[in-house]
Short mmCIF file of C-alpha atoms (C1' of nucleotides) in Angstrom, two decimals:
data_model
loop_
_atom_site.label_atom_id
_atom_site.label_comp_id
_atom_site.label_asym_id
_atom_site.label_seq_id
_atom_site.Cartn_x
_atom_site.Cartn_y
_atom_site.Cartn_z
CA UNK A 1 -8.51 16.13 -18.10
CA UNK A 2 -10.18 15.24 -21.20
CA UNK A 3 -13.88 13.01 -20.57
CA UNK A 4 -13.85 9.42 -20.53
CA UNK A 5 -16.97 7.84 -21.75
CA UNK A 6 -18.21 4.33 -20.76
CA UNK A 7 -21.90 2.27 -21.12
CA UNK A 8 -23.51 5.77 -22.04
CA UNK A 9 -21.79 8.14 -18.81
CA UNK A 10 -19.03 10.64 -19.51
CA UNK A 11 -16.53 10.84 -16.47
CA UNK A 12 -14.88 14.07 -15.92
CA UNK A 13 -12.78 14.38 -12.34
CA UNK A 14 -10.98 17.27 -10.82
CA UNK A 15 -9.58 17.95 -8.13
CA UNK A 16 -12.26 20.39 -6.67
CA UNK A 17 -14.78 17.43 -4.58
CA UNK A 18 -13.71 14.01 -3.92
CA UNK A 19 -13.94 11.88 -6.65
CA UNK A 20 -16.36 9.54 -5.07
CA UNK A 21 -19.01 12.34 -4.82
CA UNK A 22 -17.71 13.26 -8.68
CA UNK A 23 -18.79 9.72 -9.62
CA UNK A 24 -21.81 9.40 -7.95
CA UNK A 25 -23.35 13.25 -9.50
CA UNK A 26 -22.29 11.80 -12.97
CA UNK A 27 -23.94 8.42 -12.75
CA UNK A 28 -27.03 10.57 -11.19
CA UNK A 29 -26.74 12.91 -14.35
CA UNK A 30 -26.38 9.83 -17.09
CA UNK A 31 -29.98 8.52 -15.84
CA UNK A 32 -31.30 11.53 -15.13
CA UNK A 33 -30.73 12.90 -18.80
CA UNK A 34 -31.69 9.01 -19.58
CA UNK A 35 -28.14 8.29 -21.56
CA UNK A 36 -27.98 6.04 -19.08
CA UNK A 37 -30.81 3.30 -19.17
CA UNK A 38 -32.45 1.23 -16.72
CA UNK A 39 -31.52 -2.72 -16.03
CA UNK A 40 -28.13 -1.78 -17.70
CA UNK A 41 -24.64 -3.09 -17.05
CA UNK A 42 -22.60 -0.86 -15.09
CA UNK A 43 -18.63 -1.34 -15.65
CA UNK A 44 -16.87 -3.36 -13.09
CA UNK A 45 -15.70 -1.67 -9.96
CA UNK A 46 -11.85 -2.59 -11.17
CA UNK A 47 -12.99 -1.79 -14.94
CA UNK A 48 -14.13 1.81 -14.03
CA UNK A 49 -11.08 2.16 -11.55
CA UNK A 50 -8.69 1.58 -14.04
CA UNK A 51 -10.33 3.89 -16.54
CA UNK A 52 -10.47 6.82 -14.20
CA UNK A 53 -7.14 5.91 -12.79
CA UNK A 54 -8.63 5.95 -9.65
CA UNK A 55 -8.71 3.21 -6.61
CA UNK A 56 -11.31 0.24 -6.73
CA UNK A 57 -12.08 1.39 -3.43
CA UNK A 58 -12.92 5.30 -4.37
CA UNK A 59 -15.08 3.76 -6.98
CA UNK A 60 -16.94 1.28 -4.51
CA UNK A 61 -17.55 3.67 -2.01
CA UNK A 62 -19.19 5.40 -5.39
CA UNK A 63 -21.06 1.96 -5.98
CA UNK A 64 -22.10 1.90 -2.47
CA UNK A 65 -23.73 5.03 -2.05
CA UNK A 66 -25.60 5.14 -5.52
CA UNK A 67 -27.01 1.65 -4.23
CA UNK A 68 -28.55 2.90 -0.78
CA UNK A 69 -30.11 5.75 -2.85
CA UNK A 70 -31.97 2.74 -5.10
CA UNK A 71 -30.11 3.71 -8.60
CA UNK A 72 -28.05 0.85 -8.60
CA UNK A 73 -28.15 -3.22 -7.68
CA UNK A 74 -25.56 -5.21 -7.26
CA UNK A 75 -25.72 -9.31 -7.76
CA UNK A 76 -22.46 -10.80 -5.78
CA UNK A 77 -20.36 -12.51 -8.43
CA UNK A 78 -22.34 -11.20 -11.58
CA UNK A 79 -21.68 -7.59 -11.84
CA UNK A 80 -23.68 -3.88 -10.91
CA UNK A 81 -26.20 -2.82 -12.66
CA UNK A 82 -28.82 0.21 -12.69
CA UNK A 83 -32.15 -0.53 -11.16
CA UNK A 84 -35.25 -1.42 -13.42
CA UNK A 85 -37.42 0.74 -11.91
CA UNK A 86 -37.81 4.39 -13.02
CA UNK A 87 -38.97 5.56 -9.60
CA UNK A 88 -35.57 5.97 -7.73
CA UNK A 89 -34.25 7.88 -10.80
CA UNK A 90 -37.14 10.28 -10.93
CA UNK A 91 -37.21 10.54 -7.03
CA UNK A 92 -32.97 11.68 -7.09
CA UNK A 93 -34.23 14.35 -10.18
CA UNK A 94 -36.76 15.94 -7.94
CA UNK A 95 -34.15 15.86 -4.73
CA UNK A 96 -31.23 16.88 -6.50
CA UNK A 97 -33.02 20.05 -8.89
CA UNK A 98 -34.55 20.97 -5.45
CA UNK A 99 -31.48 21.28 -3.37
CA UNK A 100 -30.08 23.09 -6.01
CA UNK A 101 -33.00 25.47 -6.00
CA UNK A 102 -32.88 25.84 -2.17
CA UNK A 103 -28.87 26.27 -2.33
CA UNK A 104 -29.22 29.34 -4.48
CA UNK A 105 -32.52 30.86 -2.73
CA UNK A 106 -30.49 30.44 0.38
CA UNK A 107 -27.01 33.05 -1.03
CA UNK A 108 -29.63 35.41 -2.70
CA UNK A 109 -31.57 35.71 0.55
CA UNK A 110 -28.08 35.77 1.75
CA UNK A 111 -27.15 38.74 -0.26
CA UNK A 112 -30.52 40.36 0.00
CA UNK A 113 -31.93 39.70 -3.35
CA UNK A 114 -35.49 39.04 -4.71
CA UNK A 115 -36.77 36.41 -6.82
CA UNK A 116 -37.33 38.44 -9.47
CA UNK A 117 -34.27 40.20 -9.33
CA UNK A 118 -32.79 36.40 -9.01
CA UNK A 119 -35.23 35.41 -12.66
CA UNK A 120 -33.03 38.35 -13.59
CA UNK A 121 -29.95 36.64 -13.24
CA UNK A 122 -31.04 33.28 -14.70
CA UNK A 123 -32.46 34.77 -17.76
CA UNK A 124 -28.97 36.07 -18.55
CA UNK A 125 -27.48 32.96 -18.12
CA UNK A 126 -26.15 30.97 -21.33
CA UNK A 127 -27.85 27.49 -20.81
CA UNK A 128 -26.76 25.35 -23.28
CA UNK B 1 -26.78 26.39 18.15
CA UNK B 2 -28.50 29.75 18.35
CA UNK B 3 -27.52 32.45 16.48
CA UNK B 4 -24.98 35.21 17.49
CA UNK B 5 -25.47 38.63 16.96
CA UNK B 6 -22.94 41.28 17.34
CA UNK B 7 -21.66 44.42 15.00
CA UNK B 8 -24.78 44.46 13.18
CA UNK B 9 -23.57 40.74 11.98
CA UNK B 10 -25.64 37.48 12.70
CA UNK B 11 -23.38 34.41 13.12
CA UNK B 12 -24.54 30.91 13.15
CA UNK B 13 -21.94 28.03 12.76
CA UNK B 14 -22.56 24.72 12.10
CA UNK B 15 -20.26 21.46 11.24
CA UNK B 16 -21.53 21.71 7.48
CA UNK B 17 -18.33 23.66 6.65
CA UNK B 18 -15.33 25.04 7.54
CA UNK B 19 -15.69 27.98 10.21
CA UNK B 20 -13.83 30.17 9.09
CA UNK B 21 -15.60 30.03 5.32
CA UNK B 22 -19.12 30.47 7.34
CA UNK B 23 -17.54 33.83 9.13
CA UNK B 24 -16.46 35.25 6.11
CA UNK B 25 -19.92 34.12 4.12
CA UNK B 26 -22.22 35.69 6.70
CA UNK B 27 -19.51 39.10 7.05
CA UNK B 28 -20.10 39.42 3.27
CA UNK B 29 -24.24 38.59 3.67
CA UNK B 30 -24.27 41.46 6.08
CA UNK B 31 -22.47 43.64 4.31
CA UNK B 32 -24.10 43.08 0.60
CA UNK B 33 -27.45 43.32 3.17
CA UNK B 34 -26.46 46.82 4.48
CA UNK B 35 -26.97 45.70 7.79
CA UNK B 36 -23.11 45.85 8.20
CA UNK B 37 -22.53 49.59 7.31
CA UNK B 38 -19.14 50.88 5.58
CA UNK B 39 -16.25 52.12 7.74
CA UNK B 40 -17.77 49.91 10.99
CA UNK B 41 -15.70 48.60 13.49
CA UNK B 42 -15.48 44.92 13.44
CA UNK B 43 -15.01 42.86 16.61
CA UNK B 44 -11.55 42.00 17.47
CA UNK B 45 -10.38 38.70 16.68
CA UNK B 46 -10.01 37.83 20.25
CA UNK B 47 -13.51 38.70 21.27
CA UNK B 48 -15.06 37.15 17.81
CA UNK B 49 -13.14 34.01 19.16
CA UNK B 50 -15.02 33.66 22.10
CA UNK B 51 -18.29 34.67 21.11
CA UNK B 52 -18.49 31.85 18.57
CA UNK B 53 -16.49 29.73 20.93
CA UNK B 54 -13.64 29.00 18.32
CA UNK B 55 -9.94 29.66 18.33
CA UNK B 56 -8.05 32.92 17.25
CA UNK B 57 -6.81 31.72 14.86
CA UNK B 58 -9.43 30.90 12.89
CA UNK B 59 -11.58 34.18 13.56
CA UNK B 60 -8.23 35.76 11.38
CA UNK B 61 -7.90 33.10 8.55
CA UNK B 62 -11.37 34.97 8.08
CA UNK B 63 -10.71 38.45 8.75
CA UNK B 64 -7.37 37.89 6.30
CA UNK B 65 -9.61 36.45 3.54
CA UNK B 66 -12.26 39.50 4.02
CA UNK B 67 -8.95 41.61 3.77
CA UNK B 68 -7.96 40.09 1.01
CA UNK B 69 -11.39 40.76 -0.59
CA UNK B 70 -11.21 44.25 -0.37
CA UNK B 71 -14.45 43.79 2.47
CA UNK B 72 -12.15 44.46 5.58
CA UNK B 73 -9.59 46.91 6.45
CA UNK B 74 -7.32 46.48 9.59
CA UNK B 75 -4.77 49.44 11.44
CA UNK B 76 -2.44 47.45 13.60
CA UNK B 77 -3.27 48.05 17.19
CA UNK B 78 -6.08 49.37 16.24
CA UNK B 79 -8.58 47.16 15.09
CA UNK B 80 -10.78 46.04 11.95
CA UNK B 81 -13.10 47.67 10.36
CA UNK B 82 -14.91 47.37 6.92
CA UNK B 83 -13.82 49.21 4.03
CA UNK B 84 -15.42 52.43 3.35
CA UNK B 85 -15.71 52.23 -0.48
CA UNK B 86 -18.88 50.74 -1.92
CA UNK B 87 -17.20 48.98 -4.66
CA UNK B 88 -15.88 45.85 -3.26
CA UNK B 89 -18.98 45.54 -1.62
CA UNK B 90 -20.77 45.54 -4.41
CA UNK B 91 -18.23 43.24 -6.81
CA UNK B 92 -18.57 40.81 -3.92
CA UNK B 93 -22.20 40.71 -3.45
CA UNK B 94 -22.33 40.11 -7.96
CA UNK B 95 -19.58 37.71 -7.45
CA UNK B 96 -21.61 35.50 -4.95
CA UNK B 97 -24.83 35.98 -7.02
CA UNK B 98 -23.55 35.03 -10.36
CA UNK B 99 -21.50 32.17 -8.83
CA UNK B 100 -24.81 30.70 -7.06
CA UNK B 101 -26.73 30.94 -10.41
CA UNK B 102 -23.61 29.10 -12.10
CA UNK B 103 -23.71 26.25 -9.81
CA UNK B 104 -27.81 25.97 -10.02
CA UNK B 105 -26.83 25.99 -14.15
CA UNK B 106 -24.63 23.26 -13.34
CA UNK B 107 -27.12 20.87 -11.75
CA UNK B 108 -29.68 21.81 -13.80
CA UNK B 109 -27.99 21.22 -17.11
CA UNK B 110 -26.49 17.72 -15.50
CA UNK B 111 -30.03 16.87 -15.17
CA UNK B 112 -31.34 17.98 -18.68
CA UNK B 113 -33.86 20.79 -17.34
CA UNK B 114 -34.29 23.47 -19.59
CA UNK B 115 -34.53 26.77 -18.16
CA UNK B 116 -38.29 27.25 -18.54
CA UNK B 117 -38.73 24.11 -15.72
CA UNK B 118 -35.86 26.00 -13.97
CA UNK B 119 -37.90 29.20 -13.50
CA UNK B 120 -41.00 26.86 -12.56
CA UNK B 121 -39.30 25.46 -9.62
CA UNK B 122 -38.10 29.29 -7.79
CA UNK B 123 -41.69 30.30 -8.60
CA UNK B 124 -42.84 27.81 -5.88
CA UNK B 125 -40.21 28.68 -3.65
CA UNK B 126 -41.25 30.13 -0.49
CA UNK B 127 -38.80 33.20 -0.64
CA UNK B 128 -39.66 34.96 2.51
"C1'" DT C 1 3.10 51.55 31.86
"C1'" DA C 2 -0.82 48.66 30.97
"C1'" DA C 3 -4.41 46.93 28.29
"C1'" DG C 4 -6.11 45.97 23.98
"C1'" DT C 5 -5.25 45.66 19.06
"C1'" DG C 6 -3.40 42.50 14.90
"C1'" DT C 7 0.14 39.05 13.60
"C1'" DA C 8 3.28 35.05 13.37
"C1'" DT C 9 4.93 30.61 14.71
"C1'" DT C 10 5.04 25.94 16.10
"C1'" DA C 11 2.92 21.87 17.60
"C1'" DA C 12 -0.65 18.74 17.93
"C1'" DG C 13 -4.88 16.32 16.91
"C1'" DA C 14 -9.05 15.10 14.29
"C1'" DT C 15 -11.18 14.08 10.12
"C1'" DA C 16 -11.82 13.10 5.25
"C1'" DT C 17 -9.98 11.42 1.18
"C1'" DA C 18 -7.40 8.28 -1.42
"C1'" DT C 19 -4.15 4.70 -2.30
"C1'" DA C 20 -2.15 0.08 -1.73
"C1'" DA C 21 -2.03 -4.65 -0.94
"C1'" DT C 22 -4.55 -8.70 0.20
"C1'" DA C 23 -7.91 -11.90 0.83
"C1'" DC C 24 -12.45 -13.96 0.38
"C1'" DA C 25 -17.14 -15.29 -1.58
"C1'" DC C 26 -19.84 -15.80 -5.46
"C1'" DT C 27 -20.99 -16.58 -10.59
"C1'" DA C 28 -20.36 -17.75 -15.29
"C1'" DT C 29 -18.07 -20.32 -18.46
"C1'" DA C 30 -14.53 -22.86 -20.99
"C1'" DT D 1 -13.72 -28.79 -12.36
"C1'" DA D 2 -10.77 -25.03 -13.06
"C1'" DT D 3 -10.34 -20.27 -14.14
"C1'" DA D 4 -11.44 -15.68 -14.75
"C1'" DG D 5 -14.23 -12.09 -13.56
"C1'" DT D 6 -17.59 -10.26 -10.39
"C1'" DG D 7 -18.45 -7.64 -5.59
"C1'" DT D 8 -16.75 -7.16 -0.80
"C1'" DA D 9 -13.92 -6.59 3.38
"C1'" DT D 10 -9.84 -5.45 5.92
"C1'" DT D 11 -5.72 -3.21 7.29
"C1'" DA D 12 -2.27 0.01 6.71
"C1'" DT D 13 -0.46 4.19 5.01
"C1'" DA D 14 -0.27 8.86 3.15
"C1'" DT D 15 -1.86 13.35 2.50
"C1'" DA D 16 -4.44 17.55 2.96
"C1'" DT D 17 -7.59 20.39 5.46
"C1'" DC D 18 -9.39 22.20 9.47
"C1'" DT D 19 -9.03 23.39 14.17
"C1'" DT D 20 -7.16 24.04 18.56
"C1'" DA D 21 -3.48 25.40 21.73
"C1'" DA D 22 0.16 27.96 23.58
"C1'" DT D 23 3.29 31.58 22.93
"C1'" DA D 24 5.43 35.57 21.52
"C1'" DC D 25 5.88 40.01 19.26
"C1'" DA D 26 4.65 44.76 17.31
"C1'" DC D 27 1.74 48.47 17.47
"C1'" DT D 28 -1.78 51.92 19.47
"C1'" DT D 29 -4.41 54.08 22.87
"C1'" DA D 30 -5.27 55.69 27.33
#
DNA sequence: TAAGTGTATTAAGATATATAATACACTATA
DNA sequence: TATAGTGTATTATATATCTTAATACACTTA
């Protein structure tokens, strides 16, 4: 599946999560990493449906849950948009890095390992 | 739901995911732990069943994976037991690390932190 | 022989995910 | 005012995954 890019977010689905939850992470990503703006256009529901070749509903239920978290609004008859204020974006950074962090303290705990042996790990890790 | 301890093995389910994926995660924790010693008997698959109060069936779909894994050995009629070479415990237990540090990568990278701010956040981890 | 092992099979139900087809309300604009 | 483009809601269907249930069978040990 090659990337599809669209008002500043690259779209990449697979099969391995539902692509609702797919959607959502790379809308978070675009404004986390800021290539997405604030007060900015979102594509249509049926726009971004077609694009992924998914269903307008897969991408609403996307829509819908990226509104209750506060990084998008929606104005009936006029279109989605991201919100203009940078707190819900920087709020969804903090929450999303830390569940990350707790994910992976939880399997080296798990598996018995330290945090340094962990630092280890990370060090060795190609990052970009 | 309080935990479950038999075998050397601490079981605690929950509805986040599959059971049978939680058996076999917290089989391999114990092992890669050492609290789950090479060449041990295993409960049987009827007596896992009730203890955690799930069917059969799914106490095997996780023995089979562990099987499959190299982590579990079984003599029909006999029983299950856990291997008694070190190595797969030991591939395992890297496997699990370096796919938890891949997925924290992941996140990380879809959120534009370097690695530096990375390391910043397990330092204030509580670890244990 | 009996009890305890693992194993296989078939059926059923629950849930989550996704699609499909429609319909409706609202807004901007030609 | 019409039309096209927005979001939204509803209902039905399909599919896959997970889990339970009920049996049955093969093997091993005592």
């Amino acid at each position: 599946m090659e990337p599809i890019k669209v008002a500043g977010i690259t779209f990449r689905l697979d099969a391995t999560k539902p692509f609702y939850e797919q959607i959502v992470a790379q809308v978070c990503g675009a404004l986390a990493r800021g290539e997405l703006g604030l007060e900015e256009r979102m594509p249509s529901v049926r726009e971004l449906a077609q694009l992924l070749k998914v269903n307008p509903n897969t991408v609403m239920r996307a829509y819908q849950d990226l509104e209750r978290s506060g990084l998008l609004v929606t104005y009936r008859g006029q279109g989605t948009f991201t919100t203009n204020k940078p707190e819900p974006v920087e709020r969804i950074r903090r929450e999303l890095a830390h569940g990350a962090v707790q994910d992976l303290v939880g399997v080296m705990r798990q598996l018995g390992l330290s945090r340094e042996q962990t630092m280890t790990l990370i060090q060795e890790v190609d990052w970009e």
